[in-house]
XYZ file of C-alpha atoms in Angstrom:
331
model
C 28.111 -17.782 -8.919
C 30.256 -19.683 -6.166
C 33.730 -20.725 -7.197
C 34.923 -24.182 -7.350
C 36.514 -25.464 -3.993
C 37.919 -28.542 -2.779
C 34.988 -28.919 0.018
C 32.193 -29.816 -2.551
C 33.406 -33.391 -3.077
C 36.302 -35.585 -1.419
C 37.372 -36.337 -4.851
C 37.640 -32.974 -5.845
C 41.041 -32.021 -4.509
C 42.792 -28.483 -4.473
C 45.177 -29.701 -7.026
C 42.481 -30.839 -9.197
C 40.470 -27.564 -8.722
C 43.795 -25.512 -9.839
C 44.036 -27.678 -12.990
C 40.032 -26.849 -13.819
C 40.793 -23.041 -13.057
C 43.504 -23.316 -15.793
C 41.336 -24.624 -18.275
C 38.735 -21.615 -17.437
C 36.357 -23.934 -15.120
C 36.240 -21.485 -12.482
C 32.659 -21.668 -11.157
C 30.148 -24.142 -10.069
C 28.291 -23.124 -13.073
C 31.203 -23.677 -15.352
C 31.725 -27.130 -14.192
C 27.988 -28.007 -14.630
C 27.990 -26.649 -18.352
C 31.212 -28.219 -19.327
C 31.471 -31.620 -20.948
C 31.719 -34.572 -18.700
C 34.350 -36.266 -20.780
C 36.497 -32.980 -20.940
C 36.637 -32.627 -17.248
C 37.502 -36.556 -16.990
C 40.533 -35.894 -19.248
C 41.498 -32.659 -17.226
C 41.160 -34.308 -14.004
C 41.859 -38.036 -14.687
C 38.755 -38.929 -12.683
C 36.195 -41.349 -14.038
C 32.819 -40.432 -15.350
C 30.603 -42.074 -12.695
C 32.823 -39.880 -10.051
C 32.285 -36.657 -11.936
C 28.332 -37.242 -12.297
C 28.345 -38.063 -8.438
C 29.999 -34.550 -8.103
C 27.314 -32.935 -10.415
C 24.529 -34.685 -8.549
C 25.771 -33.251 -5.136
C 26.119 -29.742 -6.618
C 22.588 -30.115 -7.945
C 21.169 -31.091 -4.585
C 22.991 -28.520 -2.578
C 22.202 -25.414 -4.845
C 18.983 -26.273 -6.683
C 15.701 -24.945 -5.495
C 13.713 -27.546 -4.168
C 10.801 -29.148 -6.127
C 7.282 -28.509 -4.884
C 4.220 -30.333 -5.953
C 1.400 -28.235 -7.765
C -1.293 -29.294 -5.317
C 0.889 -28.095 -2.504
C 1.281 -24.790 -4.151
C -2.398 -24.416 -4.765
C -2.974 -25.300 -1.186
C -0.597 -22.608 0.075
C -2.249 -19.907 -2.410
C -5.645 -20.674 -1.221
C -5.028 -20.986 2.586
C -2.092 -18.211 3.099
C -3.194 -14.596 4.141
C -2.212 -12.455 1.098
C -3.237 -9.039 2.280
C -2.468 -6.940 5.356
C -5.460 -4.766 6.265
C -4.723 -0.927 6.714
C -7.315 -0.437 9.133
C -8.463 2.424 6.856
C -11.824 1.064 5.160
C -11.906 3.228 2.108
C -8.052 2.281 1.482
C -8.782 -1.299 2.111
C -11.387 -1.089 -0.501
C -9.397 0.157 -3.489
C -6.589 -2.206 -2.491
C -8.972 -5.272 -2.709
C -8.353 -6.356 0.941
C -5.331 -4.451 1.777
C -1.458 -4.139 1.326
C -0.138 -7.292 -0.484
C 2.040 -9.440 1.695
C 5.215 -10.710 0.164
C 5.830 -7.626 -1.993
C 7.180 -4.064 -2.268
C 4.696 -1.257 -1.809
C 5.330 2.229 -2.522
C 3.766 5.414 -1.021
C 4.852 8.402 -2.704
C 3.841 12.012 -3.248
C 4.919 15.797 -2.872
C 6.535 16.946 0.359
C 3.804 17.620 2.857
C 1.286 15.321 1.025
C 0.870 13.137 4.173
C 3.147 10.014 3.412
C 4.656 9.890 7.117
C 1.266 10.512 8.743
C -0.083 7.493 6.662
C 2.999 5.331 7.362
C 2.549 6.118 11.291
C -1.093 5.132 10.940
C -0.243 2.141 9.238
C 2.424 0.943 11.968
C -0.450 1.633 14.751
C -2.924 -0.445 13.046
C -0.575 -3.104 12.147
C 0.828 -3.353 15.769
C -2.776 -3.313 17.704
C -3.215 -7.259 17.242
C 0.286 -7.957 18.945
C 2.288 -8.074 15.715
C 5.745 -6.450 15.378
C 6.295 -3.558 12.961
C 9.805 -2.355 11.793
C 9.783 1.430 11.447
C 13.130 2.531 9.510
C 13.598 6.267 10.019
C 16.050 7.877 7.567
C 14.978 11.554 8.148
C 15.354 11.537 11.913
C 11.787 13.013 12.147
C 9.883 10.107 13.586
C 7.582 11.411 16.393
C 6.561 8.953 19.269
C 4.528 11.617 20.913
C 2.525 11.993 17.415
C 1.886 8.115 18.018
C 0.933 8.671 21.461
C -1.337 11.414 20.696
C -3.179 9.206 18.229
C -3.554 6.349 20.589
C -4.990 8.836 23.166
C -7.556 10.175 20.990
C -8.877 6.496 20.103
C -9.349 6.262 24.222
C -7.066 3.543 24.808
C -5.771 2.865 28.292
C -1.887 3.329 29.120
C -1.304 -0.335 29.140
C -2.637 -0.729 25.693
C -0.928 2.215 24.460
C 2.396 0.947 25.807
C 2.007 -2.577 24.215
C 1.268 -0.987 20.892
C 4.375 1.390 21.039
C 6.470 -1.402 22.198
C 5.501 -3.507 19.047
C 6.623 -0.586 16.842
C 10.485 -1.037 16.562
C 12.051 2.356 15.593
C 15.248 2.075 13.673
C 17.368 5.175 12.653
C 19.290 4.602 9.544
C 21.234 7.223 7.766
C 23.367 5.454 4.894
C 22.664 2.511 2.504
C 25.581 0.456 4.005
C 23.660 0.566 7.397
C 20.384 -0.277 5.793
C 21.803 -3.284 3.695
C 23.467 -4.637 6.988
C 20.044 -4.302 8.925
C 18.130 -6.085 6.203
C 20.969 -8.759 5.962
C 20.683 -9.197 9.799
C 17.022 -9.609 9.521
C 17.230 -12.143 6.692
C 19.757 -14.328 8.594
C 17.858 -13.996 11.678
C 20.694 -12.389 13.648
C 17.868 -9.725 14.802
C 14.647 -11.589 15.336
C 11.141 -9.939 15.535
C 8.282 -11.916 16.779
C 5.194 -11.961 14.482
C 6.722 -9.510 12.082
C 3.835 -7.882 9.901
C 5.038 -4.769 8.487
C 8.379 -3.073 7.562
C 8.123 0.787 6.553
C 11.069 2.379 5.203
C 10.678 6.225 5.442
C 12.280 7.210 3.128
C 14.576 5.628 0.561
C 15.482 8.678 -1.565
C 16.969 10.272 1.758
C 19.527 7.490 1.453
C 19.902 7.344 -2.303
C 20.482 11.053 -3.038
C 24.159 10.892 -2.267
C 24.462 8.055 -4.900
C 22.539 9.850 -7.700
C 24.661 10.726 -10.775
C 24.972 9.933 -14.392
C 28.371 7.846 -13.766
C 27.579 6.643 -10.659
C 26.977 2.830 -10.347
C 27.443 2.624 -6.594
C 23.827 3.797 -6.309
C 22.310 1.250 -8.789
C 24.413 -1.450 -6.797
C 22.978 -0.667 -3.481
C 19.504 -0.359 -4.836
C 19.723 -3.529 -6.468
C 20.811 -5.267 -3.172
C 18.161 -3.261 -1.347
C 15.245 -4.723 -3.644
C 16.861 -8.230 -3.460
C 16.640 -8.188 0.386
C 13.496 -6.617 0.904
C 11.724 -9.085 -1.452
C 13.351 -12.045 0.223
C 12.290 -10.807 3.706
C 8.849 -9.846 2.568
C 8.363 -13.597 0.847
C 10.255 -15.536 3.571
C 8.551 -13.890 6.671
C 5.338 -13.153 4.935
C 5.529 -9.510 5.460
C 4.486 -6.286 3.993
C 7.206 -3.901 2.813
C 6.383 -0.293 2.450
C 8.984 2.256 0.959
C 8.231 5.826 1.016
C 9.265 7.815 -2.082
C 9.175 11.318 -3.265
C 7.276 12.589 -6.313
C 8.722 15.452 -8.247
C 6.612 17.928 -10.321
C 7.563 20.638 -12.706
C 5.984 22.965 -15.315
C 7.511 23.010 -18.856
C 6.185 24.834 -21.767
C 5.831 24.143 -25.411
C 5.376 26.494 -28.420
C 1.995 25.675 -30.280
C 1.494 26.779 -33.761
C -1.180 29.375 -34.417
C -3.634 27.381 -36.779
C -5.349 30.831 -37.781
C -1.985 32.331 -39.022
C -1.171 31.721 -42.576
C 2.610 32.438 -42.007
C 2.713 29.391 -39.491
C 3.687 31.648 -36.553
C 3.648 30.342 -33.156
C 1.107 31.464 -30.764
C 0.962 31.729 -26.986
C 3.145 28.999 -25.480
C 1.120 25.926 -23.830
C 2.242 25.124 -20.290
C 2.033 21.426 -18.966
C 2.803 19.722 -15.884
C 5.268 16.776 -15.714
C 5.274 14.390 -12.618
C 7.736 11.939 -11.841
C 8.646 9.250 -9.259
C 12.102 9.630 -7.847
C 14.916 6.578 -7.864
C 15.025 6.163 -11.797
C 13.663 4.032 -14.337
C 14.969 0.668 -12.569
C 12.779 1.339 -9.612
C 9.879 2.325 -11.709
C 8.528 -1.347 -11.911
C 9.648 -2.825 -8.537
C 6.670 -1.930 -6.299
C 3.743 -4.075 -6.949
C 1.426 -1.321 -5.416
C 1.841 2.194 -5.680
C -0.089 4.650 -3.627
C 0.173 8.165 -4.868
C -0.812 10.799 -2.426
C -2.281 14.314 -3.457
C -3.628 16.845 -1.248
C -6.857 18.370 -1.874
C -6.211 21.750 -0.736
C -9.388 23.088 -1.832
C -11.514 21.073 0.712
C -9.275 21.412 3.651
C -10.156 22.994 6.893
C -8.510 24.262 9.961
C -8.188 21.062 11.788
C -8.422 18.534 9.003
C -6.194 17.818 6.059
C -7.881 15.953 2.957
C -5.840 13.563 0.757
C -6.786 11.913 -2.611
C -5.114 8.505 -2.828
C -4.349 6.804 -6.093
C -3.729 2.927 -6.129
C -1.869 1.601 -9.128
C -1.082 -2.097 -9.212
C 1.649 -3.221 -11.272
C -0.008 -6.283 -12.469
C -3.016 -4.073 -13.764
C -1.289 -0.765 -14.445
C -4.368 0.305 -16.691
C -6.568 0.233 -13.471
C -6.158 3.074 -10.964
C -8.627 3.364 -8.375
C -8.715 6.365 -6.066
C -10.277 7.308 -2.764
C -10.092 10.255 -0.212
C -8.572 10.197 3.054
C -8.379 12.527 5.865
C -5.761 13.511 8.565
C -6.541 15.283 11.908
C -5.453 14.998 15.493
C -6.808 11.522 15.996
C -4.718 10.268 12.904
C -5.737 9.029 9.458
C -9.183 7.866 8.724
């Protein structure tokens, strides 16, 4: 919360601010929560003047009031989903990726996360929309984008327009990521018709901050989440974060039911799946797309992926669909 200062009101001089600070009234919140008569005794200002200062603070820092009918009209008329351009994926997402929220794409290494993100960038940039692709691994392939566009028979002019609409930004630290998002939020960097922001991938930046007693990582993650949510909501855009899924096999000794001496039988093995970035991140994305390769049905020229969609608002409902990746992209 912002500290009290003399610029808030002409009657609130520097001397009075120091007096309030000595009485443990340091911030604007402290000033609003304190008894008016007590503030009057400390500052020697009359009650009317103090109430006037409070009104100015409320007007400056309070959220603007919105009528219920305005909110309803906004809800009914605003675009709520961004179509992915992949019909089967749009079907399980009830129309597309939710606008104004964070969506996560996760999976094991080699499960097609970056390939899907590149395809989403292409499909979102086609209607002359801007896309920001934040590359944290240094492996974004403009050649791959070009090959996909060529496979769809686009002219050189159409290909150039789409590729210009995909803005590639290479980021290799959380500090740089926060600076970029703050510049977008404050409109120091402006993208016309911004429809999609892709961060590929977030764990690459966070791994250096992981640790039992490392609070810096949680601080960065919290700042990122707040900025990403603000940008998504204010610019009515989708924000996709690529995450890594880890799996390992554990074993457990199971008692032998046929053994009277309660001896243990053969150990039972079970698989544990986990999304990276910890417990704090677990409920941040509204939509999670989990990618799993279907090795048994793959061919030489085509990779098959099973996509499982889980919505935070309805975690019990998990829909899935197959998608394929080949030289012409994701379909």
